[in-house]
Coordinates of C-alpha atoms and ligand atoms in Angstrom, one line a residue:
X578 CA -0.1 0.2 0.0
X579 CA 1.4 3.3 -0.7
X580 CA 0.1 6.8 1.6
X581 CA -2.5 8.7 -0.2
X582 CA -0.7 12.6 0.6
X583 CA -2.9 15.0 2.8
X584 CA -1.1 17.6 1.1
X585 CA -1.2 20.8 4.4
X586 CA 0.2 23.2 1.9
X587 CA -1.9 23.0 -0.8
X588 CA -5.1 23.0 1.9
X589 CA -3.4 26.0 3.2
X590 CA -3.6 27.8 0.1
X591 CA -6.5 27.1 -0.8
X592 CA -7.7 28.4 2.8
X593 CA -5.9 32.0 2.7
X594 CA -7.3 32.5 -0.3
X595 CA -11.2 31.6 1.2
X596 CA -10.3 34.2 4.3
X597 CA -8.7 36.7 1.9
X598 CA -12.4 36.9 -0.1
X599 CA -14.0 36.8 3.7
X600 CA -11.7 39.6 4.8
X601 CA -12.2 42.0 1.4
X602 CA -16.4 41.0 2.1
X603 CA -15.8 42.6 6.2
X604 CA -14.0 44.8 5.0
X605 CA -16.5 46.0 2.9
X606 CA -19.0 45.4 5.6
X607 CA -17.8 46.8 8.6
X608 CA -15.1 49.3 6.9
X609 CA -12.9 47.7 9.3
X610 CA -9.3 45.8 8.7
X611 CA -8.7 43.2 10.7
X612 CA -5.7 43.7 12.6
X613 CA -2.6 41.0 13.9
X614 CA 0.3 42.3 15.8
X615 CA 3.5 40.3 16.5
X616 CA 5.3 40.8 19.0
X617 CA 9.2 39.1 19.1
X618 CA 11.6 39.3 21.7
X619 CA 14.9 38.9 20.9
X620 CA 16.8 38.1 17.5
X621 CA 16.5 33.9 17.9
X622 CA 16.5 32.7 14.0
X623 CA 13.7 30.6 14.1
X624 CA 11.7 33.2 15.4
X625 CA 12.9 35.9 13.3
X626 CA 11.3 33.4 10.1
X627 CA 8.0 32.3 11.5
X628 CA 7.1 35.7 12.8
X629 CA 8.3 36.9 9.3
X630 CA 5.9 34.5 7.7
X631 CA 3.2 35.5 10.0
X632 CA 3.3 38.9 9.3
X633 CA 3.6 38.4 5.4
X634 CA 0.7 36.0 5.2
X635 CA -1.5 38.5 6.9
X636 CA -0.9 41.4 5.0
X637 CA -1.4 38.9 1.4
X638 CA -5.0 37.9 2.8
X639 CA -5.7 41.7 3.0
X640 CA -5.5 42.0 7.1
X641 CA -3.2 44.8 8.5
X642 CA -0.3 43.4 10.2
X643 CA 2.0 44.9 12.1
X644 CA 5.8 43.5 13.7
X645 CA 6.9 44.6 17.3
X646 CA 10.8 43.7 17.3
X647 CA 12.4 44.3 21.2
X648 CA 15.7 43.5 22.7
X649 CA 16.9 40.4 24.1
X650 CA 17.4 42.6 27.3
X651 CA 13.5 43.7 27.6
X652 CA 12.2 43.9 30.8
X653 CA 8.6 41.4 32.0
X654 CA 7.6 44.7 32.9
X655 CA 8.4 46.4 29.5
X656 CA 6.5 44.3 27.2
X657 CA 3.4 43.8 29.8
X658 CA 2.9 47.1 29.2
X659 CA 3.5 46.8 25.3
X660 CA 0.8 43.7 25.1
X661 CA -1.3 46.3 27.7
X662 CA -1.2 48.8 25.2
X663 CA -2.4 46.6 22.4
X664 CA -5.0 45.2 24.6
X665 CA -6.4 48.8 24.0
X666 CA -5.9 49.5 20.8
X667 CA -9.1 49.2 18.8
X668 CA -7.1 48.7 15.6
X669 CA -5.5 45.7 16.7
X670 CA -7.6 42.4 16.5
X671 CA -4.8 39.6 16.9
X672 CA -2.2 39.6 20.1
X673 CA 0.9 36.9 19.3
X674 CA 3.5 37.2 21.4
X675 CA 6.1 34.3 19.6
X676 CA 7.4 32.0 22.1
X677 CA 9.9 31.6 23.8
X678 CA 10.3 34.3 25.3
X679 CA 14.2 35.3 27.1
X680 CA 15.0 33.6 30.1
X681 CA 13.7 36.9 32.2
X682 CA 10.3 37.4 31.3
X683 CA 8.1 34.3 32.7
X684 CA 6.1 32.7 29.4
X685 CA 3.0 32.6 31.8
X686 CA 2.9 35.9 32.8
X687 CA 2.7 36.5 29.0
X688 CA 0.3 34.3 28.3
X689 CA -2.1 35.5 30.7
X690 CA -1.4 39.6 29.7
X691 CA -2.8 38.8 26.2
X692 CA -7.1 39.9 26.6
X693 CA -9.0 36.2 25.5
X694 CA -10.8 38.5 22.9
X695 CA -7.7 39.2 20.9
X696 CA -5.4 35.5 22.3
X697 CA -5.1 34.5 18.6
X698 CA -2.4 31.9 20.0
X699 CA -5.6 29.9 22.1
X700 CA -2.9 30.1 24.6
X701 CA -4.8 32.0 27.8
X702 CA -6.2 30.0 30.2
X703 CA -9.7 31.6 29.7
X704 CA -9.7 30.2 25.5
X705 CA -8.4 26.6 27.1
X706 CA -11.4 26.9 29.2
X707 CA -13.4 27.4 27.1
X708 CA -12.5 25.1 24.3
X709 CA -12.8 22.3 27.3
X710 CA -16.2 23.3 28.2
X711 CA -17.6 24.0 24.3
X712 CA -17.9 27.4 24.5
X713 CA -17.2 29.5 21.5
X714 CA -12.8 29.8 21.7
X715 CA -9.6 30.5 20.2
X716 CA -8.4 27.8 19.3
X717 CA -4.9 26.9 19.2
X718 CA -3.2 27.0 15.4
X719 CA -1.8 23.8 15.1
X720 CA -4.6 21.4 16.4
X721 CA -6.9 23.3 14.3
X722 CA -5.1 22.8 11.3
X723 CA -5.0 19.1 12.1
X724 CA -8.9 19.0 11.7
X725 CA -9.0 20.6 8.7
X726 CA -6.8 18.2 7.1
X727 CA -8.3 15.4 8.4
X728 CA -12.1 16.8 7.6
X729 CA -11.0 18.4 3.8
X730 CA -9.2 15.1 3.3
X731 CA -12.7 13.1 3.7
X732 CA -10.8 11.0 6.9
X733 CA -14.2 9.9 9.5
X734 CA -13.2 11.4 12.5
X735 CA -16.7 10.2 14.0
X736 CA -16.3 7.1 15.9
X737 CA -12.7 6.5 15.5
X738 CA -9.8 5.8 18.0
X739 CA -7.3 8.7 17.6
X740 CA -4.4 8.5 19.7
X741 CA -2.0 11.1 20.3
X742 CA 1.8 11.2 21.0
X743 CA 2.4 14.3 22.9
X744 CA 0.8 16.0 26.3
X745 CA 1.7 19.1 25.5
X746 CA -0.4 22.5 26.0
X747 CA -0.2 23.7 22.5
X748 CA -0.4 20.3 20.4
X749 CA -1.3 17.0 22.3
X750 CA -4.4 18.6 24.8
X751 CA -6.1 21.0 22.7
X752 CA -5.7 18.8 20.4
X753 CA -7.3 15.7 22.3
X754 CA -10.3 18.6 23.3
X755 CA -11.2 18.9 19.5
X756 CA -10.8 15.4 18.8
X757 CA -13.1 14.5 21.4
X758 CA -15.7 16.9 20.0
X759 CA -15.5 15.1 16.6
X760 CA -16.6 12.2 18.3
X761 CA -13.6 10.4 18.4
X762 CA -12.5 7.9 21.2
X763 CA -9.1 9.8 22.3
X764 CA -5.7 8.4 23.7
X765 CA -3.1 10.1 24.6
X766 CA 0.2 9.0 25.1
X767 CA 3.1 10.6 26.8
X768 CA 7.7 9.7 27.5
X769 CA 6.1 7.3 29.9
X770 CA 3.3 5.5 28.2
X771 CA 4.1 2.3 29.1
X772 CA 3.5 0.4 25.3
X773 CA 4.2 3.3 23.1
X774 CA 3.8 0.9 20.1
X775 CA 0.8 -1.0 20.8
X776 CA -1.0 1.9 22.0
X777 CA -0.5 2.9 18.2
X778 CA -1.3 0.2 16.6
X779 CA -4.6 0.7 17.8
X780 CA -5.3 4.5 15.9
X781 CA -7.4 4.6 13.0
X782 CA -5.9 8.0 13.0
X783 CA -2.8 8.9 14.7
X784 CA -1.0 12.1 15.4
X785 CA 2.2 12.5 16.3
X786 CA 3.3 15.4 17.9
X787 CA 6.7 14.6 20.1
X788 CA 9.8 16.7 18.9
X789 CA 11.5 13.5 18.9
X790 CA 12.9 13.0 15.0
X791 CA 11.0 10.2 12.8
X792 CA 10.4 8.4 16.6
X793 CA 6.9 6.4 14.9
X794 CA 8.2 3.7 13.0
X795 CA 6.0 2.0 10.4
X796 CA 5.2 -1.3 12.4
X797 CA 3.8 0.9 14.6
X798 CA 1.0 2.0 12.4
X799 CA -2.3 -0.2 11.7
X800 CA -2.4 -1.1 8.3
X801 CA -4.2 1.7 6.7
X802 CA -4.3 4.4 9.0
X803 CA -4.5 7.5 9.0
X804 CA -1.0 9.5 9.9
X805 CA -0.7 12.9 10.4
X806 CA 3.2 14.5 11.3
X807 CA 3.0 17.4 13.3
X808 CA 6.6 17.2 14.5
X809 CA 9.3 20.0 12.7
X810 CA 13.3 19.1 13.9
X811 CA 16.1 18.6 11.8
X812 CA 19.0 15.9 11.0
X813 CA 22.1 15.7 9.3
X814 CA 22.1 13.5 6.3
X815 CA 25.1 13.5 3.8
X816 CA 26.6 16.2 5.6
X817 CA 23.6 18.2 5.2
X818 CA 20.5 19.8 8.0
X819 CA 17.3 18.4 6.5
X820 CA 14.1 18.8 8.0
X821 CA 11.7 16.1 9.1
X822 CA 8.9 15.1 11.2
X823 CA 8.1 12.3 14.2
X824 CA 7.2 9.8 11.8
X825 CA 9.6 7.7 9.6
X826 CA 8.0 9.2 6.6
X827 CA 9.4 6.0 4.0
X828 CA 8.1 3.9 6.8
X829 CA 5.0 5.4 7.4
X830 CA 4.2 5.5 3.2
X831 CA 4.4 1.9 2.8
X832 CA 1.8 1.3 6.1
X833 CA -0.7 4.3 6.3
X834 CA -3.8 4.6 4.2
X835 CA -3.4 8.0 4.3
X836 CA -0.1 11.2 5.8
X837 CA -0.1 14.0 6.1
X838 CA 3.6 14.6 6.6
X839 CA 5.9 16.9 7.8
X840 CA 7.4 19.1 6.3
X841 CA 4.3 19.6 3.9
X842 CA 1.4 18.9 6.1
X843 CA 0.3 20.3 8.9
X844 CA 2.9 23.2 9.6
X845 CA 1.6 25.1 6.6
X846 CA -1.6 24.8 8.3
X847 CA -0.8 26.7 11.1
X848 CA -0.5 29.9 9.4
X849 CA -3.7 29.6 7.7
X850 CA -5.7 28.9 11.3
X851 CA -4.1 32.2 12.5
X852 CA -5.4 33.9 9.9
X853 CA -8.8 32.3 10.4
X854 CA -8.3 33.4 14.4
X855 CA -7.2 36.6 13.8
X856 CA -10.7 37.1 11.2
X857 CA -12.9 35.7 14.3
X858 CA -11.3 38.0 16.6
X859 CA -12.3 40.9 14.6
X860 CA -15.5 39.4 13.7
X861 CA -16.7 39.6 17.1
X862 CA -14.5 42.8 18.5
X863 CA -16.4 44.5 15.6
X864 CA -20.1 44.4 16.1
Ligands
LIG408 N1 6.6 29.5 19.1 C1 6.3 28.2 18.4 N2 5.5 28.1 17.8 C2 4.2 29.2 18.0 C3 3.3 29.3 18.3 O1 2.2 29.0 17.6 N3 2.8 30.7 19.0 C4 3.7 31.0 19.8 N4 3.3 32.3 20.1 N5 5.1 31.1 19.6 C5 4.9 30.0 19.0

């Protein structure tokens, strides 16, 4: 068997085009341009790339996007006062403080500081709580993107055994909730799971979000299962650094029925969902 590819890059392009049309309609109706402000503290090279891509994607979708670059010595109080100003700025509908932040700043303080109504990352405890009790919420972008890949890829979630490997606040935990909401039976595995390959083999839908490169092997996959690879890491191969995911792609291609690989799967969808969250926040704030 060769797995069908669930192409996150192509789907992200489709969704970004759809959002662009919705943004045009929103501006025509409200006279307001949705706006996202991205804050980056320090000069982490990976964060620089992520932030550049987020701002560019917003602008391409017709939204206003501003970037605030702060020096790596910025204090927590300085950052929180900027967040407070953005919370109170009516032209700003989404606020994203790129993580990680330097050591002198507590990540938790930043997550708590962004008003839940503008929290397009879906990291604030109010949004996490709203998600868990089934209220309308801004939801973490990566798991939202995975649900879109599954739905638009024609994968039946209802009644499926879904197994998530990884229990992070950003991916594993919200992913579990979104899958429960879609009526899957969900297992969340982690580093202390007793028989990880065995748990994975029970999955109709297997979602790998561990950060361990190529950890999920072909014989962990039930033949015909759907596999979603959320991991992004770099390994050295033939003297070059290449991007790989948490799943051994070649082996998964043989075993799975459908595969959303990394790179080219959930990664590009994360930005599409950030645009979607920003438009959603603007719709709720502009009445
Ligand atoms: N750093 C890596 N991924 C993310 C993300 O989704 N949001 C924020 N704010 N920072 C990140």
